[in-house]
Short mmCIF file of C-alpha atoms in Angstrom, two decimals:
data_model
loop_
_atom_site.label_atom_id
_atom_site.label_comp_id
_atom_site.label_asym_id
_atom_site.label_seq_id
_atom_site.Cartn_x
_atom_site.Cartn_y
_atom_site.Cartn_z
CA UNK T 1 -37.30 7.61 -7.74
CA UNK T 2 -35.50 5.64 -5.17
CA UNK T 3 -31.92 6.92 -4.15
CA UNK T 4 -28.99 4.78 -5.58
CA UNK T 5 -25.44 5.17 -3.10
CA UNK T 6 -22.39 3.04 -4.89
CA UNK T 7 -19.81 0.94 -2.65
CA UNK T 8 -17.25 4.03 -3.64
CA UNK T 9 -17.01 6.69 -6.55
CA UNK T 10 -13.97 7.24 -8.74
CA UNK T 11 -12.99 11.01 -7.90
CA UNK T 12 -12.45 12.64 -12.06
CA UNK T 13 -12.46 16.04 -12.97
CA UNK T 14 -11.44 18.12 -16.39
CA UNK T 15 -7.59 17.53 -15.57
CA UNK T 16 -7.61 13.86 -16.45
CA UNK T 17 -9.11 14.62 -19.80
CA UNK T 18 -6.08 17.21 -20.37
CA UNK T 19 -3.52 14.64 -19.71
CA UNK T 20 -4.98 12.15 -21.17
CA UNK T 21 -5.28 14.38 -24.03
CA UNK T 22 -1.69 15.23 -23.68
CA UNK T 23 -0.25 11.92 -23.73
CA UNK T 24 -2.51 10.91 -26.62
CA UNK T 25 -1.88 13.97 -28.88
CA UNK T 26 1.92 13.66 -28.23
CA UNK T 27 1.63 10.28 -30.15
CA UNK T 28 3.11 8.52 -26.85
CA UNK T 29 0.61 5.91 -25.27
CA UNK T 30 2.65 3.08 -24.38
CA UNK T 31 5.01 3.92 -20.86
CA UNK T 32 6.63 6.86 -21.22
CA UNK T 33 7.44 10.15 -19.68
CA UNK T 34 3.68 10.57 -18.23
CA UNK T 35 4.61 7.02 -16.23
CA UNK T 36 7.97 8.23 -15.00
CA UNK T 37 6.49 11.53 -13.86
CA UNK T 38 4.06 9.26 -12.45
CA UNK T 39 6.32 6.73 -10.51
CA UNK T 40 8.27 10.20 -8.89
CA UNK T 41 5.10 11.87 -7.53
CA UNK T 42 4.08 8.43 -5.75
CA UNK T 43 7.57 8.03 -4.73
CA UNK T 44 8.02 10.85 -3.14
CA UNK T 45 4.84 11.46 -1.85
CA UNK T 46 5.43 7.92 0.37
CA UNK T 47 9.18 8.98 0.85
CA UNK T 48 10.90 6.26 -1.13
CA UNK T 49 13.12 6.73 -3.48
CA UNK T 50 11.72 4.63 -6.39
CA UNK T 51 8.74 4.19 -8.05
CA UNK T 52 7.86 1.09 -10.48
CA UNK T 53 4.76 0.96 -11.99
CA UNK T 54 2.74 -1.87 -13.39
CA UNK T 55 -0.49 -2.51 -15.11
CA UNK T 56 -1.48 -3.90 -11.57
CA UNK T 57 -1.25 -4.46 -7.81
CA UNK T 58 -1.32 -8.39 -8.43
CA UNK T 59 1.42 -7.97 -11.23
CA UNK T 60 3.55 -5.61 -9.00
CA UNK T 61 3.41 -8.37 -6.26
CA UNK T 62 4.26 -11.30 -8.49
CA UNK T 63 7.30 -8.70 -9.81
CA UNK T 64 8.72 -7.87 -7.08
CA UNK T 65 8.72 -11.43 -5.81
CA UNK T 66 10.31 -12.79 -8.80
CA UNK T 67 12.90 -9.79 -8.70
CA UNK T 68 13.50 -11.49 -5.33
CA UNK T 69 14.32 -14.65 -5.62
CA UNK T 70 10.67 -16.04 -4.75
CA UNK T 71 10.86 -19.38 -6.63
CA UNK T 72 9.25 -23.26 -6.48
CA UNK T 73 10.09 -24.78 -3.68
CA UNK T 74 9.78 -22.30 -1.33
CA UNK T 75 7.01 -21.35 1.12
CA UNK T 76 5.46 -17.57 1.59
CA UNK T 77 3.84 -16.48 4.79
CA UNK T 78 0.54 -14.16 4.21
CA UNK T 79 -2.99 -13.37 5.66
CA UNK T 80 -5.65 -16.17 5.46
CA UNK T 81 -8.24 -12.47 5.13
CA UNK T 82 -7.36 -10.83 2.04
CA UNK T 83 -8.19 -10.41 -1.34
CA UNK T 84 -7.27 -13.64 -3.06
CA UNK T 85 -4.06 -11.88 -5.31
CA UNK T 86 -2.21 -12.16 -2.22
CA UNK T 87 -1.62 -15.59 -2.16
CA UNK T 88 -2.19 -15.96 -6.60
CA UNK T 89 0.36 -13.87 -7.08
CA UNK T 90 3.00 -16.33 -4.39
CA UNK T 91 1.52 -19.08 -6.35
CA UNK T 92 2.62 -17.66 -9.45
CA UNK T 93 6.34 -17.55 -9.00
CA UNK T 94 5.56 -21.52 -8.11
CA UNK T 95 6.13 -21.09 -4.54
CA UNK T 96 3.61 -22.50 -1.83
CA UNK T 97 1.29 -19.78 -0.12
CA UNK T 98 1.25 -20.94 4.11
CA UNK T 99 -1.55 -18.90 5.29
CA UNK T 100 -1.87 -17.32 9.01
CA UNK T 101 -4.91 -15.85 10.93
CA UNK T 102 -5.20 -12.52 11.43
CA UNK T 103 -6.90 -9.86 14.54
CA UNK T 104 -10.29 -9.61 14.03
CA UNK T 105 -10.10 -6.06 15.65
CA UNK T 106 -7.59 -4.86 13.06
CA UNK T 107 -8.70 -7.12 9.98
CA UNK T 108 -4.40 -7.46 10.14
CA UNK T 109 -2.45 -10.40 9.88
CA UNK T 110 -1.26 -11.29 13.32
CA UNK T 111 2.29 -11.57 14.34
CA UNK T 112 2.10 -14.17 17.37
CA UNK T 113 0.65 -16.44 14.63
CA UNK T 114 3.23 -15.93 12.28
CA UNK T 115 5.87 -16.70 15.14
CA UNK T 116 3.35 -19.50 16.37
CA UNK T 117 3.67 -21.22 12.45
CA UNK T 118 7.41 -20.93 11.49
CA UNK T 119 7.96 -22.54 15.12
CA UNK T 120 5.72 -25.15 14.58
CA UNK T 121 5.87 -25.75 10.93
CA UNK T 122 9.56 -25.14 10.28
CA UNK T 123 12.93 -26.75 11.72
CA UNK T 124 16.55 -24.57 10.96
CA UNK T 125 18.64 -27.34 7.72
CA UNK T 126 22.24 -25.98 6.79
CA UNK T 127 21.28 -22.27 7.98
CA UNK T 128 17.61 -22.67 6.49
CA UNK T 129 14.39 -22.99 8.01
CA UNK T 130 12.71 -25.95 6.67
CA UNK T 131 9.35 -27.06 6.35
CA UNK T 132 8.78 -30.00 8.33
CA UNK T 133 6.80 -32.08 6.04
CA UNK T 134 6.77 -30.74 2.37
CA UNK T 135 10.95 -30.11 2.30
CA UNK T 136 9.84 -26.49 0.92
CA UNK T 137 12.44 -23.81 2.48
CA UNK T 138 10.56 -20.72 3.93
CA UNK T 139 11.21 -17.65 1.94
CA UNK T 140 9.66 -14.92 3.66
CA UNK T 141 6.33 -13.11 4.48
CA UNK T 142 3.80 -11.35 2.22
CA UNK T 143 1.93 -9.42 5.18
CA UNK T 144 -1.65 -6.87 3.97
CA UNK T 145 -1.95 -3.27 4.83
CA UNK T 146 -5.68 -4.38 5.12
CA UNK T 147 -8.30 -1.85 3.96
CA UNK T 148 -6.02 0.86 4.35
CA UNK T 149 -5.13 0.30 8.00
CA UNK T 150 -0.99 -0.71 8.21
CA UNK T 151 -0.38 -4.11 9.83
CA UNK T 152 2.24 -4.62 12.57
CA UNK T 153 4.91 -4.42 10.23
CA UNK T 154 7.37 -2.90 12.65
CA UNK T 155 7.06 -6.38 14.99
CA UNK T 156 7.51 -8.91 11.34
CA UNK T 157 10.04 -6.71 10.18
CA UNK T 158 11.72 -8.14 13.79
CA UNK T 159 10.49 -11.35 13.19
CA UNK T 160 11.79 -11.41 9.89
CA UNK T 161 15.04 -10.17 11.77
CA UNK T 162 14.92 -12.76 13.75
CA UNK T 163 14.15 -16.41 11.45
CA UNK T 164 16.57 -14.86 8.41
CA UNK T 165 13.60 -13.91 6.33
CA UNK T 166 12.79 -10.78 3.46
CA UNK T 167 9.34 -9.17 4.02
CA UNK T 168 7.38 -7.80 0.73
CA UNK T 169 4.65 -5.75 1.58
CA UNK T 170 0.96 -5.92 -0.02
CA UNK T 171 0.07 -2.69 0.67
CA UNK T 172 -2.77 -2.48 -2.56
CA UNK T 173 -4.85 -0.30 -0.05
CA UNK T 174 -2.79 1.51 1.91
CA UNK T 175 -1.69 4.30 -0.25
CA UNK T 176 -0.75 7.21 2.08
CA UNK T 177 -1.48 4.99 5.47
CA UNK T 178 1.84 5.29 8.45
CA UNK T 179 2.69 4.12 11.24
CA UNK T 180 4.13 7.76 12.97
CA UNK T 181 5.61 9.62 10.33
CA UNK T 182 6.36 6.58 8.76
CA UNK T 183 4.76 5.39 5.64
CA UNK T 184 3.74 1.97 3.90
CA UNK T 185 6.89 1.21 2.04
CA UNK T 186 9.48 3.13 4.37
CA UNK T 187 9.59 -0.12 6.58
CA UNK T 188 11.37 -3.18 4.70
CA UNK T 189 12.69 -3.63 0.70
CA UNK T 190 9.09 -2.92 -0.94
CA UNK T 191 6.10 -2.07 -1.29
CA UNK T 192 2.94 -2.92 -3.75
CA UNK T 193 -0.02 -0.28 -3.87
CA UNK T 194 -2.43 -0.68 -6.40
CA UNK T 195 -4.71 1.37 -8.40
CA UNK T 196 -8.11 -0.14 -9.08
CA UNK T 197 -10.87 2.15 -8.52
CA UNK T 198 -11.96 1.08 -5.62
CA UNK T 199 -8.77 2.33 -4.61
CA UNK T 200 -8.35 6.14 -3.33
CA UNK T 201 -6.86 7.28 -6.58
CA UNK T 202 -7.47 5.34 -9.49
CA UNK T 203 -5.75 4.80 -13.17
CA UNK T 204 -8.34 2.66 -13.92
CA UNK T 205 -6.56 -0.94 -13.43
CA UNK T 206 -2.84 -0.13 -12.57
CA UNK T 207 0.08 -0.69 -9.47
CA UNK T 208 3.21 0.09 -8.23
CA UNK T 209 6.14 -0.96 -6.33
CA UNK T 210 8.03 1.08 -4.12
CA UNK T 211 11.34 0.69 -2.73
CA UNK T 212 14.58 2.52 -1.64
CA UNK T 213 16.87 0.09 -3.28
CA UNK T 214 17.91 1.24 -6.80
CA UNK T 215 19.40 -1.75 -8.03
CA UNK T 216 16.22 -3.56 -7.52
CA UNK T 217 14.32 -1.15 -9.14
CA UNK T 218 16.81 -1.42 -12.21
CA UNK T 219 15.74 -5.24 -12.34
CA UNK T 220 11.89 -4.84 -11.85
CA UNK T 221 12.10 -1.87 -14.53
CA UNK T 222 13.85 -4.60 -16.76
CA UNK T 223 11.85 -7.19 -15.69
CA UNK T 224 8.62 -5.90 -16.37
CA UNK T 225 9.65 -5.51 -20.15
CA UNK T 226 10.43 -8.30 -21.33
CA UNK T 227 13.59 -8.65 -19.36
CA UNK T 228 15.34 -5.88 -21.30
CA UNK T 229 18.36 -3.85 -20.54
CA UNK T 230 16.86 -0.34 -22.24
CA UNK T 231 13.60 0.66 -21.37
CA UNK T 232 10.93 2.33 -24.35
CA UNK T 233 12.01 5.74 -23.30
CA UNK T 234 16.15 5.10 -23.30
CA UNK T 235 15.19 3.37 -26.77
CA UNK T 236 13.74 6.48 -28.23
CA UNK T 237 16.41 8.64 -27.28
CA UNK T 238 18.93 6.43 -28.32
CA UNK T 239 19.42 4.40 -31.15
CA UNK T 240 15.81 3.70 -31.57
CA UNK T 241 15.82 2.04 -34.51
CA UNK T 242 17.67 -1.04 -32.88
CA UNK T 243 15.74 -3.89 -30.30
CA UNK T 244 17.51 -3.76 -27.37
CA UNK T 245 19.61 -7.16 -25.42
CA UNK T 246 17.68 -9.37 -23.24
CA UNK T 247 19.50 -10.99 -20.40
CA UNK T 248 16.58 -13.01 -18.80
CA UNK T 249 12.98 -14.05 -19.81
CA UNK T 250 10.51 -11.33 -18.24
CA UNK T 251 7.12 -10.29 -18.94
CA UNK T 252 5.13 -6.97 -20.57
CA UNK T 253 3.74 -5.72 -16.76
CA UNK T 254 3.70 -1.86 -18.54
CA UNK T 255 1.85 0.42 -17.48
CA UNK T 256 0.84 3.19 -20.00
CA UNK T 257 1.16 6.26 -20.43
CA UNK T 258 -2.56 7.07 -20.66
CA UNK T 259 -2.67 5.26 -17.08
CA UNK T 260 0.18 7.11 -16.09
CA UNK T 261 -1.65 10.83 -16.81
CA UNK T 262 -4.87 9.94 -15.37
CA UNK T 263 -2.45 9.14 -12.29
CA UNK T 264 -0.66 12.66 -12.34
CA UNK T 265 -4.17 14.26 -11.88
CA UNK T 266 -5.43 11.89 -9.84
CA UNK T 267 -2.07 11.76 -7.41
CA UNK T 268 -2.35 15.53 -7.11
CA UNK T 269 -5.82 14.96 -4.67
CA UNK T 270 -5.01 12.54 -2.97
CA UNK T 271 -3.94 13.73 0.49
CA UNK T 272 -7.80 15.37 -0.31
CA UNK T 273 -9.68 12.35 -1.16
CA UNK T 274 -8.09 10.50 2.10
CA UNK T 275 -8.63 13.19 4.28
CA UNK T 276 -12.40 13.28 2.60
CA UNK T 277 -12.81 9.20 3.77
CA UNK T 278 -11.19 9.90 7.24
CA UNK T 279 -14.33 12.85 7.72
CA UNK T 280 -15.98 10.36 6.08
CA UNK T 281 -14.97 7.30 8.65
CA UNK T 282 -15.33 9.16 11.32
CA UNK T 283 -18.60 10.27 10.76
CA UNK T 284 -20.13 6.77 10.26
CA UNK T 285 -17.82 5.82 13.94
CA UNK T 286 -20.72 8.48 15.45
CA UNK T 287 -23.69 7.56 13.47
CA UNK T 288 -23.13 3.89 14.19
CA UNK T 289 -22.29 4.53 18.17
CA UNK T 290 -25.55 5.99 18.10
CA UNK T 291 -28.15 3.94 15.89
CA UNK T 292 -26.65 0.32 14.98
CA UNK T 293 -25.62 -1.63 18.31
CA UNK T 294 -25.30 -4.69 15.69
CA UNK T 295 -22.32 -3.32 14.04
CA UNK T 296 -18.90 -3.25 15.55
CA UNK T 297 -17.04 -0.62 13.71
CA UNK T 298 -13.09 0.09 12.48
CA UNK T 299 -10.81 0.42 14.42
CA UNK T 300 -7.43 2.78 13.83
CA UNK T 301 -4.66 1.65 16.76
CA UNK T 302 -3.44 4.40 18.61
CA UNK T 303 -0.04 6.48 16.11
CA UNK T 304 -1.54 4.63 12.95
CA UNK T 305 -3.13 6.70 10.52
CA UNK T 306 -5.52 4.71 8.89
CA UNK T 307 -6.44 6.02 5.05
CA UNK T 308 -9.68 3.88 4.87
CA UNK T 309 -9.62 2.71 1.53
CA UNK T 310 -12.83 0.61 2.72
CA UNK T 311 -14.67 1.01 5.68
CA UNK T 312 -15.65 -2.57 6.97
CA UNK T 313 -17.51 -2.77 10.33
CA UNK T 314 -18.35 -6.54 11.52
CA UNK T 315 -21.69 -7.90 13.04
CA UNK T 316 -22.05 -8.86 16.33
CA UNK T 317 -23.26 -11.64 16.71
CA UNK T 318 -23.99 -11.30 20.59
CA UNK T 319 -26.28 -8.53 20.07
CA UNK T 320 -27.95 -10.48 16.81
CA UNK T 321 -28.70 -13.45 19.40
CA UNK T 322 -27.33 -15.60 15.88
CA UNK T 323 -25.45 -18.34 17.10
CA UNK T 324 -22.38 -19.43 15.44
CA UNK T 325 -20.66 -17.77 11.77
CA UNK T 326 -22.28 -20.04 9.85
CA UNK T 327 -25.93 -18.23 10.97
CA UNK T 328 -24.27 -14.83 11.08
CA UNK T 329 -23.57 -15.29 7.22
CA UNK T 330 -26.66 -16.03 6.43
CA UNK T 331 -28.16 -13.20 7.97
CA UNK T 332 -25.31 -10.88 6.65
CA UNK T 333 -26.47 -11.96 3.08
CA UNK T 334 -29.78 -11.21 3.34
CA UNK T 335 -29.07 -7.80 4.74
CA UNK T 336 -26.70 -7.18 1.73
CA UNK T 337 -29.34 -7.85 -0.68
CA UNK T 338 -31.87 -5.98 1.09
CA UNK T 339 -29.46 -3.01 1.28
CA UNK T 340 -29.14 -3.62 -2.63
CA UNK T 341 -32.79 -4.05 -3.07
CA UNK T 342 -33.13 -0.35 -1.46
CA UNK T 343 -30.62 1.25 -3.94
CA UNK T 344 -27.66 0.78 -1.22
CA UNK T 345 -24.04 -1.06 -2.66
CA UNK T 346 -22.32 -3.04 -0.28
CA UNK T 347 -19.66 -5.53 -0.12
CA UNK T 348 -18.19 -8.31 1.87
CA UNK T 349 -15.21 -7.28 3.21
CA UNK T 350 -12.79 -9.20 1.50
CA UNK T 351 -12.54 -13.21 1.61
CA UNK T 352 -11.05 -15.96 3.47
CA UNK T 353 -8.41 -17.35 0.80
CA UNK T 354 -8.73 -20.64 2.51
CA UNK T 355 -12.14 -21.16 2.14
CA UNK T 356 -11.66 -20.17 -2.09
CA UNK T 357 -12.31 -23.54 -4.15
CA UNK T 358 -8.41 -23.62 -5.55
CA UNK T 359 -6.98 -23.29 -2.31
CA UNK T 360 -9.85 -25.24 -0.39
CA UNK T 361 -8.91 -28.38 -2.33
CA UNK T 362 -5.42 -27.98 -2.52
CA UNK T 363 -4.37 -27.80 0.25
CA UNK T 364 -7.79 -29.64 2.12
CA UNK T 365 -8.67 -26.80 4.44
CA UNK T 366 -11.17 -26.64 6.80
CA UNK T 367 -13.50 -23.31 8.31
CA UNK T 368 -11.74 -23.99 11.77
CA UNK T 369 -7.71 -23.50 10.74
CA UNK T 370 -8.35 -20.08 10.30
CA UNK T 371 -11.19 -19.15 12.26
CA UNK T 372 -10.74 -15.48 12.48
CA UNK T 373 -10.26 -15.53 9.30
CA UNK T 374 -13.51 -17.11 8.83
CA UNK T 375 -15.71 -14.88 10.84
CA UNK T 376 -14.49 -11.73 8.40
CA UNK T 377 -15.35 -13.68 5.51
CA UNK T 378 -19.01 -14.29 6.77
CA UNK T 379 -19.64 -10.95 9.47
CA UNK T 380 -17.80 -8.52 7.52
CA UNK T 381 -19.95 -5.54 5.58
CA UNK T 382 -18.32 -2.78 3.95
CA UNK T 383 -20.26 0.31 3.51
CA UNK T 384 -19.94 2.99 1.25
CA UNK T 385 -17.87 5.85 1.50
CA UNK T 386 -15.86 8.02 -0.92
CA UNK T 387 -14.27 11.62 -1.45
CA UNK T 388 -17.61 13.37 -2.13
CA UNK T 389 -20.44 11.14 0.19
CA UNK T 390 -21.85 13.50 1.46
CA UNK T 391 -23.24 13.34 5.29
CA UNK T 392 -27.49 13.35 4.27
CA UNK T 393 -26.18 10.01 2.21
CA UNK T 394 -24.45 8.75 5.00
CA UNK T 395 -27.00 9.31 7.68
CA UNK T 396 -29.64 7.61 4.73
CA UNK T 397 -27.48 4.82 4.71
CA UNK T 398 -27.48 4.47 8.57
CA UNK T 399 -31.27 4.60 8.67
CA UNK T 400 -31.81 2.24 5.62
CA UNK T 401 -29.90 -0.58 7.45
CA UNK T 402 -31.37 0.21 11.33
CA UNK T 403 -34.82 -0.34 8.83
CA UNK T 404 -33.69 -2.88 7.39
CA UNK T 405 -32.01 -4.74 10.25
CA UNK T 406 -35.33 -4.23 12.23
CA UNK T 407 -37.94 -5.66 9.39
CA UNK T 408 -35.64 -8.87 9.37
CA UNK T 409 -36.15 -9.32 13.29
CA UNK T 410 -39.70 -9.34 12.29
CA UNK T 411 -40.36 -12.02 9.58
#
């Protein structure tokens, strides 16, 4: 029988079932005490004051953006290489995403490109940065901590302060990531994390906003409950027979207590999961260095703590003797298909958002507008990595890649 290795695998034990049963037996399966406890546990781990749980990181981003005033008539800087949810959340507020290229070494947004974009596209009018073409006001920056590695958030915050911009960290992949002793979420006003099954811990679907601002957290909790000034938990403890007041239009972005129960069990093993993934990443580094000169391994800059939500490599065009990004993309896709046929699940890292139909057509983008993002779109490869992956399986993955590349060279 062919060995099958998934690209990721959630780490579940009996504890998740036990806590879910507790929630179900209590009769409280909508948002309630389990979610509140989960919020506190994650906030404590990331060393921030408040956690606001949501249905996904996408809704967390949208909620954080709306609560902080992002709206139509505004521009927002975001990386061109990220999962599309980053830009989609901006669009949902009515604002316009202004894409900026990334650094190939880290897959994260390039601060120099941020500043260049501000200086070339905007001028100061009445104390605001105004887009020279559209007239939109530049609201701020949404940097992404891609694949579990913090971006250069301190430099980005310096730029934001210089130009009086706001910052929301898209930390979907980066729960537990740090620079020095400061966790993601500790560098600015808000960060948004994901509990999708490909993340270090999962609630099936789910997200959370982290902040040190209690008033902002209060406003986001109201907005996630249709704009209600009273939570379901508070209603239950008061006059539960009366509906609360609604002072503004909001959303139903509430996590269920079933998900909160799963999250509580998952949170207990977060540090172990991250440690396991870092161990696996270190082994891949050695195996690839010894066997796959065609691969460029991910980088962990000095002082950074990478959580390796994904282990993403790049193909080396020079070693493969391939002529350019397009040819490299064809080679990469064939390699991924052949590995899939051998039972090894791999993935493209993520996508160049400017080349997705909606954004390409709306903004008339070309591949060369963000060449590094375009190259990473075509040449990135995510290898299987999860807590519990064995050394034997990792060696098998690398051996199969070596064998497959050799087979492709014999065509």
